[in-house]
PDB file of C-alpha atoms and ligand atoms in Angstrom:
ATOM      1  CA  MET G 195      -9.734   7.445   5.118  1.00 87.00           C
ATOM      2  CA  ARG G 196      -9.466   4.468   2.791  1.00 91.00           C
ATOM      3  CA  SER G 197      -6.092   2.828   2.367  1.00 91.00           C
ATOM      4  CA  GLY G 198      -4.266  -0.286   1.288  1.00 89.00           C
ATOM      5  CA  PHE G 199      -1.085  -1.974   0.111  1.00 86.00           C
ATOM      6  CA  ILE G 200      -0.424  -2.263  -3.588  1.00 90.00           C
ATOM      7  CA  GLY G 201       2.103  -4.677  -5.046  1.00 86.00           C
ATOM      8  CA  LEU G 202       3.928  -3.879  -8.248  1.00 85.00           C
ATOM      9  CA  VAL G 203       4.697  -7.029 -10.191  1.00 83.00           C
ATOM     10  CA  GLY G 204       6.353  -7.408 -13.551  1.00 82.00           C
ATOM     11  CA  ARG G 205       9.425  -8.472 -15.433  1.00 80.00           C
ATOM     12  CA  PRO G 206      12.573  -6.406 -15.128  1.00 79.00           C
ATOM     13  CA  ASN G 207      12.628  -3.235 -17.172  1.00 87.00           C
ATOM     14  CA  VAL G 208       8.874  -2.886 -17.819  1.00 91.00           C
ATOM     15  CA  GLY G 209       8.836   0.431 -15.934  1.00 92.00           C
ATOM     16  CA  LYS G 210       7.832  -0.371 -12.359  1.00 88.00           C
ATOM     17  CA  SER G 211      10.135   2.206 -10.787  1.00 86.00           C
ATOM     18  CA  THR G 212       9.178   4.851 -13.340  1.00 92.00           C
ATOM     19  CA  LEU G 213       5.488   4.257 -12.580  1.00 94.00           C
ATOM     20  CA  LEU G 214       6.085   4.438  -8.848  1.00 89.00           C
ATOM     21  CA  ASN G 215       7.840   7.786  -9.205  1.00 88.00           C
ATOM     22  CA  ALA G 216       5.068   9.063 -11.479  1.00 93.00           C
ATOM     23  CA  ILE G 217       2.365   8.132  -8.974  1.00 93.00           C
ATOM     24  CA  ILE G 218       4.208   9.426  -5.909  1.00 87.00           C
ATOM     25  CA  GLY G 219       5.439  12.549  -7.694  1.00 81.00           C
ATOM     26  CA  LYS G 220       8.889  12.192  -6.132  1.00 74.00           C
ATOM     27  CA  LYS G 221      11.924  10.114  -6.825  1.00 73.00           C
ATOM     28  CA  VAL G 222      11.487   7.144  -4.533  1.00 73.00           C
ATOM     29  CA  ALA G 223      12.907   4.450  -6.820  1.00 73.00           C
ATOM     30  CA  ILE G 224      15.819   4.642  -9.178  1.00 72.00           C
ATOM     31  CA  THR G 225      15.195   3.710 -12.797  1.00 75.00           C
ATOM     32  CA  SER G 226      17.468   2.389 -15.470  1.00 72.00           C
ATOM     33  CA  ASP G 227      17.496   0.836 -18.907  1.00 71.00           C
ATOM     34  CA  LYS G 228      19.412  -2.098 -17.426  1.00 67.00           C
ATOM     35  CA  PRO G 229      17.414  -4.980 -15.996  1.00 62.00           C
ATOM     36  CA  GLN G 230      17.381  -5.777 -12.290  1.00 58.00           C
ATOM     37  CA  THR G 231      18.058  -2.282 -11.090  1.00 58.00           C
ATOM     38  CA  THR G 232      15.852  -2.461  -8.032  1.00 57.00           C
ATOM     39  CA  ARG G 233      17.302  -4.544  -5.243  1.00 54.00           C
ATOM     40  CA  ASN G 234      15.050  -3.727  -2.330  1.00 53.00           C
ATOM     41  CA  ILE G 235      11.360  -3.510  -1.803  1.00 60.00           C
ATOM     42  CA  ILE G 236      10.830   0.219  -1.844  1.00 56.00           C
ATOM     43  CA  GLU G 237       7.667   1.576  -0.406  1.00 67.00           C
ATOM     44  CA  GLY G 238       6.326   4.704  -1.936  1.00 84.00           C
ATOM     45  CA  ILE G 239       3.392   6.318  -0.191  1.00 88.00           C
ATOM     46  CA  ARG G 240       0.748   8.450  -1.849  1.00 93.00           C
ATOM     47  CA  THR G 241      -1.685  10.316   0.384  1.00 91.00           C
ATOM     48  CA  ASP G 242      -4.476  12.661  -0.656  1.00 92.00           C
ATOM     49  CA  GLU G 243      -7.654  13.968   1.084  1.00 91.00           C
ATOM     50  CA  ASP G 244      -9.430  10.641   1.200  1.00 92.00           C
ATOM     51  CA  THR G 245      -6.969   7.846   0.360  1.00 94.00           C
ATOM     52  CA  GLN G 246      -3.564   6.497   1.216  1.00 92.00           C
ATOM     53  CA  MET G 247      -1.781   4.053  -1.076  1.00 93.00           C
ATOM     54  CA  VAL G 248       1.297   2.192   0.072  1.00 88.00           C
ATOM     55  CA  PHE G 249       3.246   0.849  -2.884  1.00 87.00           C
ATOM     56  CA  VAL G 250       5.614  -2.048  -2.782  1.00 76.00           C
ATOM     57  CA  ASP G 251       8.067  -2.164  -5.655  1.00 62.00           C
ATOM     58  CA  THR G 252       9.355  -5.630  -6.492  1.00 56.00           C
ATOM     59  CA  PRO G 253      12.649  -6.468  -8.149  1.00 50.00           C
ATOM     60  CA  GLY G 254      10.700  -8.418 -10.725  1.00 47.00           C
ATOM     61  CA  ILE G 255      10.052 -12.081 -10.972  1.00 51.00           C
ATOM     62  CA  HIS G 256      12.892 -13.745 -12.754  1.00 49.00           C
ATOM     63  CA  LYS G 257      15.028 -16.837 -12.733  1.00 48.00           C
ATOM     64  CA  PRO G 258      17.447 -16.831  -9.785  1.00 47.00           C
ATOM     65  CA  GLN G 259      21.099 -17.021 -10.820  1.00 52.00           C
ATOM     66  CA  ASN G 260      23.069 -16.537  -7.651  1.00 58.00           C
ATOM     67  CA  ARG G 261      22.316 -16.001  -3.997  1.00 59.00           C
ATOM     68  CA  LEU G 262      21.300 -12.392  -4.505  1.00 59.00           C
ATOM     69  CA  GLY G 263      18.977 -13.468  -7.324  1.00 59.00           C
ATOM     70  CA  LYS G 264      17.343 -15.986  -5.021  1.00 60.00           C
ATOM     71  CA  ILE G 265      16.711 -13.364  -2.400  1.00 58.00           C
ATOM     72  CA  LEU G 266      15.197 -11.034  -4.963  1.00 57.00           C
ATOM     73  CA  ASN G 267      12.834 -13.767  -6.043  1.00 59.00           C
ATOM     74  CA  LYS G 268      11.799 -14.457  -2.479  1.00 57.00           C
ATOM     75  CA  GLN G 269      10.908 -10.814  -2.091  1.00 56.00           C
ATOM     76  CA  ALA G 270       8.767 -10.928  -5.202  1.00 58.00           C
ATOM     77  CA  TYR G 271       6.737 -13.856  -3.891  1.00 57.00           C
ATOM     78  CA  PHE G 272       6.408 -12.186  -0.526  1.00 54.00           C
ATOM     79  CA  THR G 273       4.904  -9.187  -2.236  1.00 58.00           C
ATOM     80  CA  VAL G 274       2.320 -11.119  -4.192  1.00 62.00           C
ATOM     81  CA  ASN G 275       0.865 -12.756  -1.104  1.00 62.00           C
ATOM     82  CA  ASP G 276       0.939  -9.774   1.168  1.00 67.00           C
ATOM     83  CA  VAL G 277      -0.909  -6.951  -0.534  1.00 80.00           C
ATOM     84  CA  ASP G 278      -4.498  -5.864  -1.180  1.00 86.00           C
ATOM     85  CA  VAL G 279      -4.215  -5.189  -4.898  1.00 90.00           C
ATOM     86  CA  ILE G 280      -1.707  -6.249  -7.503  1.00 89.00           C
ATOM     87  CA  LEU G 281      -0.578  -4.097 -10.378  1.00 92.00           C
ATOM     88  CA  PHE G 282       0.794  -6.390 -13.050  1.00 91.00           C
ATOM     89  CA  LEU G 283       2.894  -4.213 -15.287  1.00 92.00           C
ATOM     90  CA  VAL G 284       3.845  -5.210 -18.834  1.00 93.00           C
ATOM     91  CA  ASP G 285       5.783  -3.466 -21.584  1.00 94.00           C
ATOM     92  CA  ILE G 286       3.601  -3.108 -24.684  1.00 95.00           C
ATOM     93  CA  THR G 287       6.611  -3.308 -26.999  1.00 95.00           C
ATOM     94  CA  GLU G 288       7.737  -6.677 -25.659  1.00 91.00           C
ATOM     95  CA  LYS G 289       6.309  -9.936 -26.984  1.00 86.00           C
ATOM     96  CA  LEU G 290       4.340 -11.998 -24.487  1.00 80.00           C
ATOM     97  CA  GLY G 291       6.885 -14.499 -23.286  1.00 78.00           C
ATOM     98  CA  LYS G 292       7.628 -17.258 -20.844  1.00 77.00           C
ATOM     99  CA  GLY G 293       8.273 -14.643 -18.183  1.00 72.00           C
ATOM    100  CA  ASP G 294       4.738 -13.259 -18.493  1.00 77.00           C
ATOM    101  CA  MET G 295       3.199 -16.722 -18.408  1.00 81.00           C
ATOM    102  CA  PHE G 296       5.235 -17.465 -15.286  1.00 75.00           C
ATOM    103  CA  VAL G 297       3.817 -14.376 -13.597  1.00 77.00           C
ATOM    104  CA  ILE G 298       0.278 -15.157 -14.763  1.00 83.00           C
ATOM    105  CA  ASP G 299       0.599 -18.653 -13.317  1.00 80.00           C
ATOM    106  CA  ILE G 300       1.532 -17.167  -9.953  1.00 75.00           C
ATOM    107  CA  LEU G 301      -1.402 -14.750 -10.150  1.00 79.00           C
ATOM    108  CA  LYS G 302      -3.814 -17.658 -10.652  1.00 81.00           C
ATOM    109  CA  ASN G 303      -3.097 -18.654  -7.062  1.00 76.00           C
ATOM    110  CA  VAL G 304      -3.864 -15.297  -5.462  1.00 77.00           C
ATOM    111  CA  ASN G 305      -7.252 -14.143  -4.314  1.00 82.00           C
ATOM    112  CA  ILE G 306      -6.951 -10.393  -4.661  1.00 86.00           C
ATOM    113  CA  PRO G 307      -7.797  -8.009  -7.491  1.00 92.00           C
ATOM    114  CA  VAL G 308      -5.212  -7.934 -10.270  1.00 92.00           C
ATOM    115  CA  ILE G 309      -5.003  -4.855 -12.465  1.00 96.00           C
ATOM    116  CA  LEU G 310      -3.128  -5.193 -15.723  1.00 96.00           C
ATOM    117  CA  VAL G 311      -1.169  -2.053 -16.512  1.00 97.00           C
ATOM    118  CA  ILE G 312       0.123  -1.925 -20.064  1.00 97.00           C
ATOM    119  CA  ASN G 313       3.049   0.499 -20.072  1.00 98.00           C
ATOM    120  CA  LYS G 314       5.027   2.405 -22.717  1.00 98.00           C
ATOM    121  CA  ILE G 315       2.016   3.097 -24.961  1.00 97.00           C
ATOM    122  CA  ASP G 316       3.863   6.184 -26.169  1.00 98.00           C
ATOM    123  CA  LYS G 317       5.921   3.805 -28.311  1.00 97.00           C
ATOM    124  CA  LEU G 318       3.063   2.377 -30.420  1.00 95.00           C
ATOM    125  CA  PRO G 319       0.185   3.661 -32.579  1.00 95.00           C
ATOM    126  CA  LYS G 320      -3.402   3.355 -31.218  1.00 92.00           C
ATOM    127  CA  GLU G 321      -4.500   0.369 -33.341  1.00 94.00           C
ATOM    128  CA  GLU G 322      -1.627  -1.733 -32.117  1.00 93.00           C
ATOM    129  CA  ILE G 323      -2.363  -0.791 -28.521  1.00 94.00           C
ATOM    130  CA  LEU G 324      -5.917  -2.096 -28.926  1.00 93.00           C
ATOM    131  CA  LYS G 325      -4.662  -5.322 -30.485  1.00 93.00           C
ATOM    132  CA  LYS G 326      -2.302  -5.897 -27.568  1.00 91.00           C
ATOM    133  CA  ILE G 327      -5.075  -5.282 -25.041  1.00 92.00           C
ATOM    134  CA  ASP G 328      -7.098  -8.021 -26.743  1.00 91.00           C
ATOM    135  CA  GLU G 329      -4.194 -10.464 -26.520  1.00 89.00           C
ATOM    136  CA  TYR G 330      -3.907  -9.929 -22.791  1.00 90.00           C
ATOM    137  CA  LYS G 331      -7.666 -10.125 -22.211  1.00 89.00           C
ATOM    138  CA  ASP G 332      -7.634 -13.777 -23.233  1.00 86.00           C
ATOM    139  CA  LEU G 333      -4.889 -14.776 -20.814  1.00 87.00           C
ATOM    140  CA  TYR G 334      -6.386 -14.023 -17.454  1.00 90.00           C
ATOM    141  CA  ASN G 335      -9.475 -12.538 -15.939  1.00 91.00           C
ATOM    142  CA  PHE G 336      -7.979  -9.198 -14.954  1.00 94.00           C
ATOM    143  CA  ASP G 337     -10.120  -6.907 -12.801  1.00 95.00           C
ATOM    144  CA  GLU G 338      -9.180  -3.968 -14.973  1.00 96.00           C
ATOM    145  CA  ILE G 339      -6.842  -3.218 -17.844  1.00 96.00           C
ATOM    146  CA  VAL G 340      -5.251   0.238 -17.896  1.00 97.00           C
ATOM    147  CA  PRO G 341      -2.911   1.315 -20.703  1.00 97.00           C
ATOM    148  CA  ILE G 342      -0.435   4.011 -19.609  1.00 98.00           C
ATOM    149  CA  SER G 343       2.820   5.735 -20.300  1.00 98.00           C
ATOM    150  CA  ALA G 344       4.642   6.000 -16.990  1.00 97.00           C
ATOM    151  CA  TYR G 345       7.343   8.037 -18.656  1.00 96.00           C
ATOM    152  CA  LYS G 346       4.974  10.630 -20.175  1.00 97.00           C
ATOM    153  CA  HIS G 347       2.523  10.507 -17.252  1.00 97.00           C
ATOM    154  CA  ASP G 348      -0.214   9.454 -19.638  1.00 97.00           C
ATOM    155  CA  ASN G 349      -3.387   7.958 -18.062  1.00 97.00           C
ATOM    156  CA  ILE G 350      -1.849   7.843 -14.571  1.00 97.00           C
ATOM    157  CA  ASP G 351      -4.903   9.693 -13.190  1.00 96.00           C
ATOM    158  CA  ARG G 352      -7.155   6.958 -14.509  1.00 98.00           C
ATOM    159  CA  LEU G 353      -4.958   4.303 -12.883  1.00 98.00           C
ATOM    160  CA  ILE G 354      -5.131   6.129  -9.556  1.00 97.00           C
ATOM    161  CA  GLU G 355      -8.954   6.244  -9.780  1.00 96.00           C
ATOM    162  CA  VAL G 356      -9.070   2.501 -10.493  1.00 97.00           C
ATOM    163  CA  LEU G 357      -6.750   1.814  -7.554  1.00 96.00           C
ATOM    164  CA  LYS G 358      -8.839   3.946  -5.216  1.00 95.00           C
ATOM    165  CA  SER G 359     -11.879   1.850  -6.020  1.00 95.00           C
ATOM    166  CA  LYS G 360     -10.052  -1.293  -4.825  1.00 94.00           C
ATOM    167  CA  LEU G 361      -8.829  -0.055  -1.442  1.00 92.00           C
ATOM    168  CA  THR G 362     -10.686  -1.338   1.591  1.00 87.00           C
ATOM    169  CA  ASP G 363      -8.637  -0.594   4.728  1.00 87.00           C
ATOM    170  CA  ASN G 364      -9.885   2.096   7.028  1.00 87.00           C
ATOM    171  CA  ILE G 365      -6.745   3.497   8.557  1.00 84.00           C
ATOM    172  CA  LYS G 366      -3.992   6.001   7.854  1.00 81.00           C
ATOM    173  CA  TYR G 367      -0.755   4.005   8.009  1.00 81.00           C
ATOM    174  CA  TYR G 368       1.668   6.901   7.543  1.00 78.00           C
ATOM    175  CA  ASP G 369       1.741  10.668   8.132  1.00 76.00           C
ATOM    176  CA  GLU G 370       0.619  12.545   5.062  1.00 76.00           C
ATOM    177  CA  ASP G 371       4.038  14.118   4.505  1.00 72.00           C
ATOM    178  CA  MET G 372       5.810  10.752   4.258  1.00 75.00           C
ATOM    179  CA  TYR G 373       6.411   9.396   0.811  1.00 75.00           C
ATOM    180  CA  THR G 374       8.837   6.590   1.629  1.00 75.00           C
ATOM    181  CA  ASP G 375       9.803   4.694   4.748  1.00 70.00           C
ATOM    182  CA  LYS G 376      13.350   4.045   3.628  1.00 72.00           C
ATOM    183  CA  PRO G 377      16.141   5.526   5.739  1.00 75.00           C
ATOM    184  CA  VAL G 378      17.833   8.516   4.192  1.00 82.00           C
ATOM    185  CA  ASN G 379      21.236   6.802   3.857  1.00 83.00           C
ATOM    186  CA  PHE G 380      19.591   4.095   1.758  1.00 83.00           C
ATOM    187  CA  MET G 381      18.087   6.741  -0.536  1.00 85.00           C
ATOM    188  CA  VAL G 382      21.495   8.424  -0.840  1.00 91.00           C
ATOM    189  CA  GLY G 383      23.110   5.103  -1.789  1.00 91.00           C
ATOM    190  CA  GLU G 384      20.404   4.431  -4.369  1.00 89.00           C
ATOM    191  CA  LEU G 385      20.915   7.832  -5.995  1.00 92.00           C
ATOM    192  CA  ILE G 386      24.636   7.153  -6.294  1.00 95.00           C
ATOM    193  CA  ARG G 387      23.925   3.722  -7.767  1.00 92.00           C
ATOM    194  CA  GLU G 388      21.556   5.296 -10.287  1.00 91.00           C
ATOM    195  CA  LYS G 389      24.312   7.587 -11.579  1.00 93.00           C
ATOM    196  CA  ILE G 390      26.630   4.603 -11.966  1.00 93.00           C
ATOM    197  CA  LEU G 391      23.982   2.809 -14.013  1.00 89.00           C
ATOM    198  CA  ASP G 392      23.450   5.921 -16.138  1.00 89.00           C
ATOM    199  CA  LEU G 393      27.113   6.430 -16.860  1.00 92.00           C
ATOM    200  CA  THR G 394      28.453   2.906 -17.365  1.00 88.00           C
ATOM    201  CA  HIS G 395      27.841   0.055 -19.766  1.00 80.00           C
ATOM    202  CA  GLU G 396      26.703  -3.555 -19.606  1.00 70.00           C
ATOM    203  CA  GLU G 397      29.579  -5.071 -17.678  1.00 69.00           C
ATOM    204  CA  VAL G 398      29.336  -2.836 -14.637  1.00 72.00           C
ATOM    205  CA  PRO G 399      25.760  -2.647 -13.275  1.00 68.00           C
ATOM    206  CA  HIS G 400      25.163  -6.133 -11.919  1.00 68.00           C
ATOM    207  CA  SER G 401      28.199  -6.187  -9.747  1.00 72.00           C
ATOM    208  CA  VAL G 402      27.878  -2.774  -8.156  1.00 85.00           C
ATOM    209  CA  SER G 403      26.734  -2.011  -4.663  1.00 85.00           C
ATOM    210  CA  VAL G 404      26.890   1.251  -2.729  1.00 89.00           C
ATOM    211  CA  VAL G 405      27.417   1.489   1.007  1.00 84.00           C
ATOM    212  CA  VAL G 406      26.931   4.881   2.630  1.00 87.00           C
ATOM    213  CA  GLU G 407      29.415   4.735   5.450  1.00 85.00           C
ATOM    214  CA  GLN G 408      29.056   8.156   6.960  1.00 87.00           C
ATOM    215  CA  MET G 409      26.628  11.054   6.947  1.00 88.00           C
ATOM    216  CA  ASP G 410      27.925  13.866   9.078  1.00 89.00           C
ATOM    217  CA  TYR G 411      25.371  16.661   9.569  1.00 88.00           C
ATOM    218  CA  LYS G 412      26.981  20.110   9.918  1.00 87.00           C
ATOM    219  CA  LYS G 413      25.183  23.433  10.402  1.00 83.00           C
ATOM    220  CA  ASP G 414      24.286  23.973   6.767  1.00 84.00           C
ATOM    221  CA  ALA G 415      25.904  21.033   5.027  1.00 93.00           C
ATOM    222  CA  VAL G 416      26.239  17.289   5.166  1.00 93.00           C
ATOM    223  CA  ASP G 417      29.522  15.431   4.715  1.00 94.00           C
ATOM    224  CA  ILE G 418      28.873  12.079   3.103  1.00 95.00           C
ATOM    225  CA  LYS G 419      31.319   9.246   2.612  1.00 94.00           C
ATOM    226  CA  ALA G 420      30.205   6.360   0.439  1.00 94.00           C
ATOM    227  CA  THR G 421      31.941   3.317  -0.969  1.00 91.00           C
ATOM    228  CA  ILE G 422      31.136   1.743  -4.304  1.00 92.00           C
ATOM    229  CA  ILE G 423      31.814  -1.980  -4.185  1.00 88.00           C
ATOM    230  CA  VAL G 424      32.633  -4.055  -7.235  1.00 88.00           C
ATOM    231  CA  ASP G 425      33.812  -7.636  -7.619  1.00 85.00           C
ATOM    232  CA  ARG G 426      36.651  -7.145 -10.112  1.00 88.00           C
ATOM    233  CA  GLU G 427      39.690  -4.923 -10.417  1.00 92.00           C
ATOM    234  CA  ASN G 428      38.886  -3.912 -14.010  1.00 91.00           C
ATOM    235  CA  LEU G 429      35.479  -2.618 -12.925  1.00 92.00           C
ATOM    236  CA  LYS G 430      37.174  -0.437 -10.374  1.00 94.00           C
ATOM    237  CA  LYS G 431      39.295   0.985 -13.173  1.00 94.00           C
ATOM    238  CA  ILE G 432      36.186   1.786 -15.204  1.00 93.00           C
ATOM    239  CA  LEU G 433      34.480   3.459 -12.256  1.00 95.00           C
ATOM    240  CA  VAL G 434      37.464   5.580 -11.330  1.00 96.00           C
ATOM    241  CA  GLY G 435      38.036   6.490 -14.975  1.00 94.00           C
ATOM    242  CA  LYS G 436      40.867   8.307 -16.648  1.00 95.00           C
ATOM    243  CA  ASN G 437      42.365  10.802 -14.185  1.00 96.00           C
ATOM    244  CA  GLY G 438      39.436  10.040 -11.885  1.00 96.00           C
ATOM    245  CA  ASN G 439      37.008  11.625 -14.343  1.00 96.00           C
ATOM    246  CA  MET G 440      34.317   8.972 -14.061  1.00 96.00           C
ATOM    247  CA  ILE G 441      34.109   8.935 -10.286  1.00 97.00           C
ATOM    248  CA  LYS G 442      34.079  12.728 -10.340  1.00 97.00           C
ATOM    249  CA  GLU G 443      31.132  12.760 -12.747  1.00 97.00           C
ATOM    250  CA  ILE G 444      29.231  10.159 -10.698  1.00 97.00           C
ATOM    251  CA  GLY G 445      29.784  12.269  -7.595  1.00 98.00           C
ATOM    252  CA  THR G 446      28.707  15.523  -9.212  1.00 97.00           C
ATOM    253  CA  ARG G 447      25.497  14.068 -10.608  1.00 97.00           C
ATOM    254  CA  ALA G 448      24.654  12.263  -7.379  1.00 96.00           C
ATOM    255  CA  ARG G 449      25.216  15.402  -5.341  1.00 97.00           C
ATOM    256  CA  LEU G 450      22.735  17.336  -7.489  1.00 94.00           C
ATOM    257  CA  ASP G 451      20.049  14.763  -6.594  1.00 90.00           C
ATOM    258  CA  ILE G 452      21.021  14.355  -2.938  1.00 91.00           C
ATOM    259  CA  GLU G 453      20.966  18.077  -2.091  1.00 91.00           C
ATOM    260  CA  PRO G 454      17.221  18.528  -2.741  1.00 84.00           C
ATOM    261  CA  LEU G 455      16.570  15.300  -0.824  1.00 81.00           C
ATOM    262  CA  LEU G 456      18.369  16.586   2.281  1.00 84.00           C
ATOM    263  CA  ASN G 457      17.682  20.283   1.747  1.00 83.00           C
ATOM    264  CA  LYS G 458      21.311  21.013   2.526  1.00 88.00           C
ATOM    265  CA  ASN G 459      24.617  21.484   0.764  1.00 95.00           C
ATOM    266  CA  VAL G 460      26.359  18.182   0.302  1.00 96.00           C
ATOM    267  CA  TYR G 461      30.030  17.272   0.297  1.00 97.00           C
ATOM    268  CA  LEU G 462      30.248  13.836  -1.201  1.00 97.00           C
ATOM    269  CA  GLU G 463      33.340  11.678  -1.041  1.00 97.00           C
ATOM    270  CA  LEU G 464      33.271   8.478  -3.071  1.00 97.00           C
ATOM    271  CA  PHE G 465      35.581   5.482  -2.791  1.00 95.00           C
ATOM    272  CA  VAL G 466      35.759   2.361  -4.922  1.00 94.00           C
ATOM    273  CA  LYS G 467      36.580  -0.978  -3.321  1.00 90.00           C
ATOM    274  CA  VAL G 468      37.053  -4.442  -4.821  1.00 89.00           C
ATOM    275  CA  ILE G 469      35.520  -7.395  -2.973  1.00 81.00           C
ATOM    276  CA  PRO G 470      35.702 -10.534  -5.121  1.00 80.00           C
ATOM    277  CA  ARG G 471      32.461 -12.550  -5.480  1.00 74.00           C
ATOM    278  CA  TRP G 472      30.604 -10.254  -3.127  1.00 70.00           C
ATOM    279  CA  ARG G 473      27.227 -11.323  -4.381  1.00 67.00           C
ATOM    280  CA  ASP G 474      27.670 -14.756  -2.918  1.00 67.00           C
ATOM    281  CA  ARG G 475      28.954 -13.605   0.403  1.00 64.00           C
ATOM    282  CA  GLU G 476      26.379 -14.005   3.079  1.00 51.00           C
ATOM    283  CA  LYS G 477      28.064 -11.826   5.610  1.00 56.00           C
ATOM    284  CA  PHE G 478      28.350  -9.069   3.123  1.00 58.00           C
ATOM    285  CA  LEU G 479      24.735  -9.307   2.058  1.00 60.00           C
ATOM    286  CA  ASN G 480      23.884  -8.937   5.708  1.00 57.00           C
ATOM    287  CA  GLU G 481      25.870  -5.780   6.031  1.00 57.00           C
ATOM    288  CA  ILE G 482      24.271  -4.105   3.051  1.00 56.00           C
ATOM    289  CA  GLY G 483      20.811  -4.566   4.432  1.00 53.00           C
ATOM    290  CA  PHE G 484      19.392  -7.994   3.654  1.00 49.00           C
ATOM    291  CA  LYS G 485      18.988  -8.508   7.372  1.00 43.00           C
ATOM    292  CA  GLU G 486      15.448  -9.785   7.274  1.00 38.00           C
ATOM    293  CA  PHE G 487      16.670 -13.125   5.967  1.00 35.00           C
ATOM    294  CA  ASN G 488      18.822 -13.822   9.014  1.00 32.00           C
ATOM    295  CA  PHE G 489      21.972 -15.316   7.588  1.00 30.00           C
ATOM    296  CA  ASP G 490      24.240 -16.886  10.145  1.00 29.00           C
ATOM    297  CA  LYS G 491      27.462 -14.989  10.530  1.00 26.00           C
TER     298      LYS G 491
HETATM  299  P1  GDP S 816      11.761  -1.557 -13.756  1.00 91.44           P
HETATM  300  O1  GDP S 816      12.929  -2.454 -13.897  1.00 91.44           O
HETATM  301  O2  GDP S 816      10.483  -2.287 -14.046  1.00 91.44           O
HETATM  302  O3  GDP S 816      11.709  -0.812 -12.456  1.00 91.44           O
HETATM  303  O4  GDP S 816      11.889  -0.472 -14.931  1.00 91.44           O
HETATM  304  P2  GDP S 816      12.347   1.055 -14.893  1.00 91.44           P
HETATM  305  O5  GDP S 816      11.285   1.924 -14.267  1.00 91.44           O
HETATM  306  O6  GDP S 816      13.724   1.143 -14.335  1.00 91.44           O
HETATM  307  O7  GDP S 816      12.319   1.402 -16.469  1.00 91.44           O
HETATM  308  C1  GDP S 816      13.096   0.687 -17.399  1.00 91.44           C
HETATM  309  C2  GDP S 816      13.339   1.557 -18.625  1.00 91.44           C
HETATM  310  O8  GDP S 816      12.119   1.788 -19.330  1.00 91.44           O
HETATM  311  C3  GDP S 816      13.903   2.933 -18.297  1.00 91.44           C
HETATM  312  O9  GDP S 816      14.867   3.256 -19.271  1.00 91.44           O
HETATM  313  C4  GDP S 816      12.690   3.838 -18.392  1.00 91.44           C
HETATM  314  O10 GDP S 816      13.020   5.177 -18.719  1.00 91.44           O
HETATM  315  C5  GDP S 816      11.890   3.170 -19.503  1.00 91.44           C
HETATM  316  N1  GDP S 816      10.435   3.458 -19.399  1.00 91.44           N
HETATM  317  C6  GDP S 816       9.659   3.303 -18.298  1.00 91.44           C
HETATM  318  N2  GDP S 816       8.382   3.663 -18.571  1.00 91.44           N
HETATM  319  C7  GDP S 816       8.332   4.060 -19.848  1.00 91.44           C
HETATM  320  C8  GDP S 816       7.284   4.578 -20.728  1.00 91.44           C
HETATM  321  O11 GDP S 816       6.123   4.737 -20.357  1.00 91.44           O
HETATM  322  N3  GDP S 816       7.651   4.847 -22.014  1.00 91.44           N
HETATM  323  C9  GDP S 816       8.926   4.698 -22.460  1.00 91.44           C
HETATM  324  N4  GDP S 816       9.169   5.015 -23.744  1.00 91.44           N
HETATM  325  N5  GDP S 816       9.931   4.241 -21.672  1.00 91.44           N
HETATM  326  C10 GDP S 816       9.655   3.934 -20.388  1.00 91.44           C
HETATM  327 MG1   MG S 817      12.933  -0.909 -10.820  1.00 91.44          MG
END
């Protein structure tokens, strides 16, 4: 069996999570129209008769703003240097900008194949797609350029064929029925966070974190308690909503996604807690899973 690690690199919002889900065929990464949705490296695994691909989703390479931003950036660099192939994803409707040049500069220092994936081609007519491909051709000596629509699953098969041709390892890293190596409580928290992103506006997303505090497995159901953490009182108000309507809606939608994940009925209890400036709190970052960076308590 041929296998390998594939790094997904690209600015926020270009469609990395959507592509990952399209390739894996399951929801392994949450997606959103708000930038910086992905906070952890999420591995999606795709196994067929003769190949295994292990995908590493990056939070995007961007300018760090606070401590959390810095950690995200570290993860992005880690990814670039630690994989066998890089998928550099761009959004065809966005102008080439500083952000892209920044990424291309980083890619100049890596010695592995880089595949340019031009996403969201469903949004433009054919002639313009070809023009864009030409623009990118001049920037860097990409191994391959593959235009796709992650959202409409257009040309994903072609991308998979291209990827297969770049894999060189000779080992099966994971069982064939595994499609992620994330613990189930992390996946549950991510699904809740996705519903919050879907249902709220600009001011909320960046300061929200979900901690799954309890998963109690009963005979044919699971009792889940999770806390949504925000850094301001007014955000708590928004999340609870009038008569608790918002939190109820978040819970209902999340439950509908969590039940197929666990294959059980789910009773989901959500709480909202205010912790001021949580993003800069080292201890707190530790508790929500950024353990690999070893903050001192
Ligand atoms: P990420 O930040 O790179 O992980 O981006 P996401 O996967 O979260 O996608 C950002 C937004 O772009 C979401 O609203 C997606 O639905 C949308 N999107 C992703 N791929 C496509 C595509 O191929 N076509 C269109 N029209 N929208 C897409
Ligand atoms: Mg993402």
